[in-house]
PDB file of C-alpha atoms in Angstrom:
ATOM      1  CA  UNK H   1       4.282 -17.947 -22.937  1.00  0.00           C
ATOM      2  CA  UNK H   2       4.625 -19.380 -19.617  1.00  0.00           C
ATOM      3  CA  UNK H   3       0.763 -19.283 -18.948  1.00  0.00           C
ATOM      4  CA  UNK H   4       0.424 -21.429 -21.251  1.00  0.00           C
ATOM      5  CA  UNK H   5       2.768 -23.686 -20.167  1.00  0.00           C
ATOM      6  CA  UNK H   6       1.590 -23.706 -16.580  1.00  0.00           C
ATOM      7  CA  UNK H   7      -2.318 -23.868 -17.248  1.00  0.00           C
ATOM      8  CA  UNK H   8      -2.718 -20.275 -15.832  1.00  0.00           C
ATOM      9  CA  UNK H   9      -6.314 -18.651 -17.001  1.00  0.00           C
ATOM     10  CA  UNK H  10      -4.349 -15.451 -16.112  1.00  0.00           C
ATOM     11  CA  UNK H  11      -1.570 -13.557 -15.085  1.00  0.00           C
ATOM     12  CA  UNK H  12      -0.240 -14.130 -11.468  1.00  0.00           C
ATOM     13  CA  UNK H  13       1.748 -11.810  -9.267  1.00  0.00           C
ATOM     14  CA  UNK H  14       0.127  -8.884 -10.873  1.00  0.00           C
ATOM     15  CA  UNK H  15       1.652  -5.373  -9.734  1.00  0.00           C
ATOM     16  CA  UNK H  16      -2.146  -4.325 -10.342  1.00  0.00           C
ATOM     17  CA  UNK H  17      -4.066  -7.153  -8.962  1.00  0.00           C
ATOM     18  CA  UNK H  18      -7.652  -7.790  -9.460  1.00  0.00           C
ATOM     19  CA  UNK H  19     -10.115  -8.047  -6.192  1.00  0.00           C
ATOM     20  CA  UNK H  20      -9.846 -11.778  -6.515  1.00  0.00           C
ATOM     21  CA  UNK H  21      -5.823 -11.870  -6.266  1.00  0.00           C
ATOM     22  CA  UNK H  22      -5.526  -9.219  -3.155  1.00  0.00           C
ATOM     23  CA  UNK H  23      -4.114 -11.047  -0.122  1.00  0.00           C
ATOM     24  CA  UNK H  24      -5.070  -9.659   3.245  1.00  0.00           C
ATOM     25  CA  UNK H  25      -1.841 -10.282   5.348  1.00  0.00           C
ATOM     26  CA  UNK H  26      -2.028  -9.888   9.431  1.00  0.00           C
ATOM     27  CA  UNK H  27      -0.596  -6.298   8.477  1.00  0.00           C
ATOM     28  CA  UNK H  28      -3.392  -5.799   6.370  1.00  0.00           C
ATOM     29  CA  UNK H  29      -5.601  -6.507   8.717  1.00  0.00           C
ATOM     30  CA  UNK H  30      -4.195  -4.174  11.166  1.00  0.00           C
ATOM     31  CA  UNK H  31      -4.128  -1.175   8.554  1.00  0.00           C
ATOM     32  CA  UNK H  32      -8.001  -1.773   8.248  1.00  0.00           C
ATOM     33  CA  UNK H  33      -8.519  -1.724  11.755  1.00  0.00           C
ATOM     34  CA  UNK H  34      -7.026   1.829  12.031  1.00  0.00           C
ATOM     35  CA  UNK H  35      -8.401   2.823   8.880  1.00  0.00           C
ATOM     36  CA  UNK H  36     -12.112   2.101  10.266  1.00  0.00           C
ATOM     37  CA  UNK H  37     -10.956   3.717  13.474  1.00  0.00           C
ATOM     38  CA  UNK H  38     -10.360   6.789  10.878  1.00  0.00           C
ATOM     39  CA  UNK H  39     -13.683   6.820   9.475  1.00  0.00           C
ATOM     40  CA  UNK H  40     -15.582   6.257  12.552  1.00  0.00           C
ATOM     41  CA  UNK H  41     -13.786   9.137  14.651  1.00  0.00           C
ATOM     42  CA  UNK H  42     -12.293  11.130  12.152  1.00  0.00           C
ATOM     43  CA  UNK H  43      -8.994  12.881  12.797  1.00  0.00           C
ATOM     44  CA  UNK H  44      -5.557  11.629  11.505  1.00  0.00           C
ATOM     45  CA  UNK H  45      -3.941   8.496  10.610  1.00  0.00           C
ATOM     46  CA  UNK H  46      -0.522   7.403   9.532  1.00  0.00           C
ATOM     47  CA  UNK H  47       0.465   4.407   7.759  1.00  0.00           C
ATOM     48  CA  UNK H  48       4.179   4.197   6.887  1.00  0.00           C
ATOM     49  CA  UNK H  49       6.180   1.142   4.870  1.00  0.00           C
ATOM     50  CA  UNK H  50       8.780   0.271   2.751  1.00  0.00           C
ATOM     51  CA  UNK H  51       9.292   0.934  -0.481  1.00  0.00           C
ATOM     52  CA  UNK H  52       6.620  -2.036  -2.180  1.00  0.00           C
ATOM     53  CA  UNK H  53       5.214  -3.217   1.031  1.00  0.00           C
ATOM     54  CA  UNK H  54       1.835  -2.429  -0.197  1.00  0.00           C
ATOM     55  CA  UNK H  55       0.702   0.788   1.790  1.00  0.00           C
ATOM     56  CA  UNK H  56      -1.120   2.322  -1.356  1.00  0.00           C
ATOM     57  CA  UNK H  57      -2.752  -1.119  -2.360  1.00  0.00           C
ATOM     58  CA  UNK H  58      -4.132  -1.743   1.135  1.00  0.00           C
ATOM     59  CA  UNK H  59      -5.163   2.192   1.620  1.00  0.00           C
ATOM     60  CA  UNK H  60      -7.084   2.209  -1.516  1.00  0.00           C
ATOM     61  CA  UNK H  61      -8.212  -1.493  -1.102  1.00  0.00           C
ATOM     62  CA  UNK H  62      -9.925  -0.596   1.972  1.00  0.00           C
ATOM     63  CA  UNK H  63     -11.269   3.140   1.811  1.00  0.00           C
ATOM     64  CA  UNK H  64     -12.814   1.976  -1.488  1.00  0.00           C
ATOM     65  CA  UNK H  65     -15.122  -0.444   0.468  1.00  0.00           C
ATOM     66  CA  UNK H  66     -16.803   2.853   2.032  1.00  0.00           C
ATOM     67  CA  UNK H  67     -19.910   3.814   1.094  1.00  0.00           C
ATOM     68  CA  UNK H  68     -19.770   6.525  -1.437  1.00  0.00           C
ATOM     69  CA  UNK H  69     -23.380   8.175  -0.607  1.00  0.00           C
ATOM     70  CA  UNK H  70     -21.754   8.580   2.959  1.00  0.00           C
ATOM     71  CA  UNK H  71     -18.216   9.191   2.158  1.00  0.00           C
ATOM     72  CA  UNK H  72     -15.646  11.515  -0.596  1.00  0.00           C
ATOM     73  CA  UNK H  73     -12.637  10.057  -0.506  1.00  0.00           C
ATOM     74  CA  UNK H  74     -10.139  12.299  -1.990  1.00  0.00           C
ATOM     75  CA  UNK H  75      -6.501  10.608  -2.649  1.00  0.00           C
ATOM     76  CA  UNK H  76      -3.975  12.670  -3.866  1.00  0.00           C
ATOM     77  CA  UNK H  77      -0.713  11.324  -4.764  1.00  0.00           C
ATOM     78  CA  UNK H  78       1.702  13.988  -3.999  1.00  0.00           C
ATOM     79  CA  UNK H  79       4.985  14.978  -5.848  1.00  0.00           C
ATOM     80  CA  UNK H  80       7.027  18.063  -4.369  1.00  0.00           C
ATOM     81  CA  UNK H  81       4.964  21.112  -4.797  1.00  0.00           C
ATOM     82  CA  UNK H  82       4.423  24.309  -2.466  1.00  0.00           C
ATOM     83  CA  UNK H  83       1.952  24.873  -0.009  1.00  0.00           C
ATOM     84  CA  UNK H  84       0.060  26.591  -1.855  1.00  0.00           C
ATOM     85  CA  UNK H  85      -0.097  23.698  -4.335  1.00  0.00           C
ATOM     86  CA  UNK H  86      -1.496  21.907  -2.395  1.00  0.00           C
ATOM     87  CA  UNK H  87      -3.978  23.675  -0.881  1.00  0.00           C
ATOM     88  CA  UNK H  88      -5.316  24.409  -4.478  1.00  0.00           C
ATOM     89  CA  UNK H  89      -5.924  20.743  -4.784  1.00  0.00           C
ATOM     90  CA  UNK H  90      -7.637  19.926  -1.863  1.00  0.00           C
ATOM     91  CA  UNK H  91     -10.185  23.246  -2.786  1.00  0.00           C
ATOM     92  CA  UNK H  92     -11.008  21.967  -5.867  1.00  0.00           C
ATOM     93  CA  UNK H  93     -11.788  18.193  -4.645  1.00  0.00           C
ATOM     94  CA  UNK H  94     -13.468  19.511  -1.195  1.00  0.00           C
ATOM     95  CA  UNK H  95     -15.850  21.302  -3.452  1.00  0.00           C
ATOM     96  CA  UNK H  96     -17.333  18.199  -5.120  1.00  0.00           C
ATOM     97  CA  UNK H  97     -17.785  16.650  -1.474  1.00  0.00           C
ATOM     98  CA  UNK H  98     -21.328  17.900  -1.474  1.00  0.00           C
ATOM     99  CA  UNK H  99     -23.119  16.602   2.003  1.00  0.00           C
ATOM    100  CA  UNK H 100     -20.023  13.278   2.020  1.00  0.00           C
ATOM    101  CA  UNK H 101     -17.967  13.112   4.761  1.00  0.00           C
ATOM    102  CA  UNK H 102     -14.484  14.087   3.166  1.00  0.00           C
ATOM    103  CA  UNK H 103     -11.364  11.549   3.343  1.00  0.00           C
ATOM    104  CA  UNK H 104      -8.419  12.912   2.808  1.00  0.00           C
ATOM    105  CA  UNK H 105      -5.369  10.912   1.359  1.00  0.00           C
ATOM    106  CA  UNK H 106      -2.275  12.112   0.623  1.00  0.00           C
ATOM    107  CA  UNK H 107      -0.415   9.343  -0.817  1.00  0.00           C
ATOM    108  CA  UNK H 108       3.901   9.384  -0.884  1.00  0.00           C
ATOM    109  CA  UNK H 109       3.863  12.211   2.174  1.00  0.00           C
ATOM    110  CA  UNK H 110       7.049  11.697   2.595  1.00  0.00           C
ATOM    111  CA  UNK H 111       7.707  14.331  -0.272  1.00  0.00           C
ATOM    112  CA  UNK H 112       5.867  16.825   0.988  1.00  0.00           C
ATOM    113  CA  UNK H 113       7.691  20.013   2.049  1.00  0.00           C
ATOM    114  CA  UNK H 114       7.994  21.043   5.380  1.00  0.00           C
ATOM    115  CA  UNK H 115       5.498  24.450   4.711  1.00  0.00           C
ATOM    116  CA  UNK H 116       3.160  22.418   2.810  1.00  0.00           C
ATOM    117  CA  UNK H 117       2.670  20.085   6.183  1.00  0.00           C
ATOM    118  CA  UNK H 118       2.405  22.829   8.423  1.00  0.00           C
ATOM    119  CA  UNK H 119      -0.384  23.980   6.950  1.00  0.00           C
ATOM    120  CA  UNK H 120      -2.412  20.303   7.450  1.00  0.00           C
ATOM    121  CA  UNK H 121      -3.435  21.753  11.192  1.00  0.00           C
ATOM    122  CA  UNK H 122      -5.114  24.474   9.889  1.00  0.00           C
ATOM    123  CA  UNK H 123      -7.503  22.641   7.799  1.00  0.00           C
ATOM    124  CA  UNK H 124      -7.950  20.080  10.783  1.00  0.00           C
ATOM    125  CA  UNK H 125      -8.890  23.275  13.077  1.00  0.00           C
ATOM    126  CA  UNK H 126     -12.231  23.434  11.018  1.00  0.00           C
ATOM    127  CA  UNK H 127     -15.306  21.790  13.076  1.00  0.00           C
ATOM    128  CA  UNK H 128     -18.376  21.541  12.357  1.00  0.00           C
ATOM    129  CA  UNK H 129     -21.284  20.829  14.732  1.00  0.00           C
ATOM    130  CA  UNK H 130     -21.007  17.069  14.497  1.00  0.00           C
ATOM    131  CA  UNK H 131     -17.426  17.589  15.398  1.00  0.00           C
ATOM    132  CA  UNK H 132     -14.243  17.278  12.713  1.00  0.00           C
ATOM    133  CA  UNK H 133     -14.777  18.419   9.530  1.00  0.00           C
ATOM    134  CA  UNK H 134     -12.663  15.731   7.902  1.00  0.00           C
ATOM    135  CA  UNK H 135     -10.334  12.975   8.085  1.00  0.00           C
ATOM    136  CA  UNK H 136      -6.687  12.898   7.016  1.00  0.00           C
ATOM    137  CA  UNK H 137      -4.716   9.959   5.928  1.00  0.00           C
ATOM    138  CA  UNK H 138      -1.055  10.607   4.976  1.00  0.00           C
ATOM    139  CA  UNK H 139       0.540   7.639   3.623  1.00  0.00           C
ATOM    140  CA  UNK H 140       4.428   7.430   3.028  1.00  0.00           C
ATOM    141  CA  UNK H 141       7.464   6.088   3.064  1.00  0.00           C
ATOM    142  CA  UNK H 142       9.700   5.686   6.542  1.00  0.00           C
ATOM    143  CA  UNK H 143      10.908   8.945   5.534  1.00  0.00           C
ATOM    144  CA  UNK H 144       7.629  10.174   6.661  1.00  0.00           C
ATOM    145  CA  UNK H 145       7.809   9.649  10.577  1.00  0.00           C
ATOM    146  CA  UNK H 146      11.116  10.712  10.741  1.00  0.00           C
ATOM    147  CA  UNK H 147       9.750  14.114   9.566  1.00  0.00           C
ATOM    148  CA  UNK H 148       7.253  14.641  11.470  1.00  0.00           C
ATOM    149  CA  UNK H 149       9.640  14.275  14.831  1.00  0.00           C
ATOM    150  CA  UNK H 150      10.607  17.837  14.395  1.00  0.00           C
ATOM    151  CA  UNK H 151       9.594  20.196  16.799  1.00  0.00           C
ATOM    152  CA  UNK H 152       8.184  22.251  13.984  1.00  0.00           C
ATOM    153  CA  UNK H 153       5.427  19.509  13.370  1.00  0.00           C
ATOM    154  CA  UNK H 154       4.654  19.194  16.735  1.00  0.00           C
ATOM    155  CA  UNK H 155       1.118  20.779  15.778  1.00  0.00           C
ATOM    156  CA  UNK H 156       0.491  17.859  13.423  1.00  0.00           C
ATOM    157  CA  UNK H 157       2.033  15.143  15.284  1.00  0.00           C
ATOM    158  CA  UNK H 158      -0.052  15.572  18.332  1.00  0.00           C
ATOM    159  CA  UNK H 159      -3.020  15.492  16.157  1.00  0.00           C
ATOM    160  CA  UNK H 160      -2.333  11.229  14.933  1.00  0.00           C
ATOM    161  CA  UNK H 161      -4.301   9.123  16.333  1.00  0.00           C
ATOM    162  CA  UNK H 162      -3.585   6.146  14.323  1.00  0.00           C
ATOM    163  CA  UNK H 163      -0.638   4.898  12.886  1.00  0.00           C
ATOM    164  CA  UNK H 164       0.543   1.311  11.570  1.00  0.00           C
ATOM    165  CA  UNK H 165       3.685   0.579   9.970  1.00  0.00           C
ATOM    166  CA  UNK H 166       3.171  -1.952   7.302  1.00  0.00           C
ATOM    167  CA  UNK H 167       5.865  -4.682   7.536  1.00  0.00           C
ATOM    168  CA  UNK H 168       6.726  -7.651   4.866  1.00  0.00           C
ATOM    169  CA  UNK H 169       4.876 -10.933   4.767  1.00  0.00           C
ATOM    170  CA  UNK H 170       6.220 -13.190   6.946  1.00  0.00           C
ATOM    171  CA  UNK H 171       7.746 -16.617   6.106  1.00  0.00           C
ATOM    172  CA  UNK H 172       4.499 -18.595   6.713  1.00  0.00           C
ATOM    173  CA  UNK H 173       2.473 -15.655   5.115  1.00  0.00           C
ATOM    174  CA  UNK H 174       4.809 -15.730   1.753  1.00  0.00           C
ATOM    175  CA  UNK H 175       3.488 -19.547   1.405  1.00  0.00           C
ATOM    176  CA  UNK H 176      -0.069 -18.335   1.573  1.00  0.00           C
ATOM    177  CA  UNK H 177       0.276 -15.549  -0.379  1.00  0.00           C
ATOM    178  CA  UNK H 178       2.462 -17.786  -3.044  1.00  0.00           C
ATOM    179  CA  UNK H 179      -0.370 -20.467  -3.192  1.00  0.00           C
ATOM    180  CA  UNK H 180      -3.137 -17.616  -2.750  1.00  0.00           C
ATOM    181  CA  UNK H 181      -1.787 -15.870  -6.008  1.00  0.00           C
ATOM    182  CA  UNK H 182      -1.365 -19.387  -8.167  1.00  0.00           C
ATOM    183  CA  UNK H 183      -4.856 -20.339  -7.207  1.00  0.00           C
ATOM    184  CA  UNK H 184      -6.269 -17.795  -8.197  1.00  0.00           C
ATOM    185  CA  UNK H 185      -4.854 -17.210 -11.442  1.00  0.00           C
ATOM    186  CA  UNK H 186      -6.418 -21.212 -12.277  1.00  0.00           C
ATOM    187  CA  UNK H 187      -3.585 -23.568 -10.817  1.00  0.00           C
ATOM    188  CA  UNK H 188      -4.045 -25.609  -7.557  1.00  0.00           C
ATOM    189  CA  UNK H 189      -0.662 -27.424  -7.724  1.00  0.00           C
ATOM    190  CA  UNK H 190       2.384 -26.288  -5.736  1.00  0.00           C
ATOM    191  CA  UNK H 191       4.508 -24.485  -9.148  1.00  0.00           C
ATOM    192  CA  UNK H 192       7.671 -23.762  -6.275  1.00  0.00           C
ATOM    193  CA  UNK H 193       9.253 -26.378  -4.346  1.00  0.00           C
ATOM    194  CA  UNK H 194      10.479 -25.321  -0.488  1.00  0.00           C
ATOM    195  CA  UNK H 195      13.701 -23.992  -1.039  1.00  0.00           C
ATOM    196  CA  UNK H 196      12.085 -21.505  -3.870  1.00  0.00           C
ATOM    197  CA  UNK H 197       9.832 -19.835  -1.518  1.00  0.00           C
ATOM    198  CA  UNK H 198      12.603 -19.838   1.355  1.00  0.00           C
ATOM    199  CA  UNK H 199      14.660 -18.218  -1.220  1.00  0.00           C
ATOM    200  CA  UNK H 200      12.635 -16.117  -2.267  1.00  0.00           C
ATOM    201  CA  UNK H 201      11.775 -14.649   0.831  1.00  0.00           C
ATOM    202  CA  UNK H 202      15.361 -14.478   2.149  1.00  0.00           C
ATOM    203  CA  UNK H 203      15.686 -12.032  -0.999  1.00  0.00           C
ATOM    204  CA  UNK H 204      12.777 -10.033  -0.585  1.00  0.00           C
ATOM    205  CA  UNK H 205      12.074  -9.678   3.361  1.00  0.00           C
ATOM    206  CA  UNK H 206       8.163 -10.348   2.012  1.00  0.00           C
ATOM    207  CA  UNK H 207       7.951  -7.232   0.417  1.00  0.00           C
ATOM    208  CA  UNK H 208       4.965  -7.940  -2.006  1.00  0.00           C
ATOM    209  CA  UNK H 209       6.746  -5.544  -4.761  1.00  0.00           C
ATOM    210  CA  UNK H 210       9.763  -7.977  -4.624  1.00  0.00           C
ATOM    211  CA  UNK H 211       7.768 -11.381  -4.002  1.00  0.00           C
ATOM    212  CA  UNK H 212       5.698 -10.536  -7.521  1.00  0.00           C
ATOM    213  CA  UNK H 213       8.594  -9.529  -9.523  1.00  0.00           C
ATOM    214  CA  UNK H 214      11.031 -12.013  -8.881  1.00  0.00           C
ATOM    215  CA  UNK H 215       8.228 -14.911  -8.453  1.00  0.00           C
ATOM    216  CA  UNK H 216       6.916 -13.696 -11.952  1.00  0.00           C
ATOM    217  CA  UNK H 217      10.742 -14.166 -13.385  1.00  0.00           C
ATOM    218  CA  UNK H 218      10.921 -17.526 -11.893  1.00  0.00           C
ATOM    219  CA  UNK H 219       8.417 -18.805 -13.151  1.00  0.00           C
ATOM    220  CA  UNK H 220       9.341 -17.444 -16.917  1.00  0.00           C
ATOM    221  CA  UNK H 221      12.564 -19.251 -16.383  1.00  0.00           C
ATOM    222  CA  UNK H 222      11.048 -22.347 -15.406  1.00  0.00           C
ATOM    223  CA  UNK H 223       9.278 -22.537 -18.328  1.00  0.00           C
ATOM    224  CA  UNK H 224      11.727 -21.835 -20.490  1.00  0.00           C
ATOM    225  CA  UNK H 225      13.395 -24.829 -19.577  1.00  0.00           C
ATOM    226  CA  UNK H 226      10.821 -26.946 -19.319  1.00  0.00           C
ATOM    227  CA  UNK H 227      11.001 -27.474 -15.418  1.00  0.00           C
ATOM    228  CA  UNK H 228       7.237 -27.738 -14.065  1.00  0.00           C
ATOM    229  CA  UNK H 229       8.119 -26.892 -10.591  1.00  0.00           C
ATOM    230  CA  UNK H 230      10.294 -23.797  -9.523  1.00  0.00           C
ATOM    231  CA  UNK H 231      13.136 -24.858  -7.575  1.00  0.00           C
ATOM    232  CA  UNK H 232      16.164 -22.794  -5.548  1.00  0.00           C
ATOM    233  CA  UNK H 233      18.334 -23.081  -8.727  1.00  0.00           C
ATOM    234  CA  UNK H 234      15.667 -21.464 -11.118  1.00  0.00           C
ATOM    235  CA  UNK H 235      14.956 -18.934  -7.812  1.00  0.00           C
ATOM    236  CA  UNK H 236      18.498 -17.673  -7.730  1.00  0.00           C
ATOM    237  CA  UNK H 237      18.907 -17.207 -11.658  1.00  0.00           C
ATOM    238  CA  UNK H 238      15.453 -14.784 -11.471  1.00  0.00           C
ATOM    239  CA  UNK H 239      16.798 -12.978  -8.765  1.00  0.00           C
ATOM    240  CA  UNK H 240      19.672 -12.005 -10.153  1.00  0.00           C
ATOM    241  CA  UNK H 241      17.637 -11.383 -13.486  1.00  0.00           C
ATOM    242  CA  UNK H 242      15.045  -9.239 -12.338  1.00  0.00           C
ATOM    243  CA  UNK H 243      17.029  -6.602 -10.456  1.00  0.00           C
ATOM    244  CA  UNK H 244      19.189  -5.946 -13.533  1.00  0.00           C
TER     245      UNK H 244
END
């Protein structure tokens, strides 16, 4: 096992991080800034990404900081359904908001049909006397905003009054985040050498999906052949390995 072999106390580059392991990149820092703009004036937000960029992570990260005497959040991670679908959803999970302020997330938007978003208004027409009912977060792929530049979703469009698109780590970042991740999984020495991390960016644009995976592969590799340090050779071989 290559833990062993590299003094981890646990896994590093985990898909499914634990609180200790979460890196908060300058784009994460911008998604909570609109996120708390969210909560404290309610309405809609976007935040939009890649494929792996980390959109979900940060979103759930961050909401689940909120007070839960004060706050429902209600995430839904959408496949294609119908309106109708939908709508069924979000009754049954407003209905356990009790006195909360509800958050609504609907996670991989970009999958939503066209009917089932022009119904989002509709809910978002519903005030009460403090003002907005709720708060709407749709989170998606780039797909997403490309949708919602019809004319038909004018209605909904009009309505966003945040939105962040959530780019890679870059270069510096990726040697933060590389050094973040090993130190906290119990090693404080440097396991890749420069031209490992440069190479390893230049593969995965800093997309934190991509980073983990192929860093995780290196460093299996490494220790297979008895190399203590990552270096470009090692990087290149787990690249081409782990997108078999």
């Amino acid at each position: 096992m290559f833990e062993a072999f590299f003094g981890f106390k646990k896994g590093p580059f985990s898909q499914n991080p634990d609180p200790q392991q979460l890196f908060e990149s300058a784009g994460w820092s911008q998604v909570r800034a609109r996120l708390q703009f969210l909560v404290d004036h309610r309405g809609v937000g976007l935040v939009t990404g890649e494929v792996g960029s980390g959109k979900s992570t940060a979103t759930r990260t961050m909401l689940g900081t909120l007070n839960p005497n004060l706050y429902k959040i209600i995430y839904i991670q959408w496949t294609t359904g119908s309106a109708l679908d939908l709508l069924r959803l979000m009754v049954v999970r407003f209905n356990k908001a009790k006195k909360q302020h509800p958050i609504l997330v609907l996670d991989e938007s970009q999958l939503l049909r066209h009917e089932a978003l022009e119904q989002l208004p509709l809910l978002l027409n519903f005030e009460m006397d403090s003002g907005l009912y709720l708060s709407l977060l749709m989170v998606g792929q780039p797909l997403l905003r490309r949708t919602l530049s019809l004319q038909i979703h004018d209605p909904l469009r009009q309505r966003v009054a945040v939105h962040y698109h959530l780019e890679g780590l870059s270069r510096e970042e990726l040697d933060t985040y590389v050094a973040h991740q090993l130190k906290a999984a119990g090693v404080k020495q440097p396991l890749f050498d420069d031209t490992a991390r440069q190479a390893l960016y230049q593969v995965t644009k800093g997309i934190l999906r991509k980073v983990n995976k192929i860093a995780l592969t290196a460093l299996r590799l490494a220790a297979s052949r008895k190399n203590n340090v990552v270096d470009e050779a090692t990087m290149l071989d787990a690249t081409q390995e782990a997108f078999l």
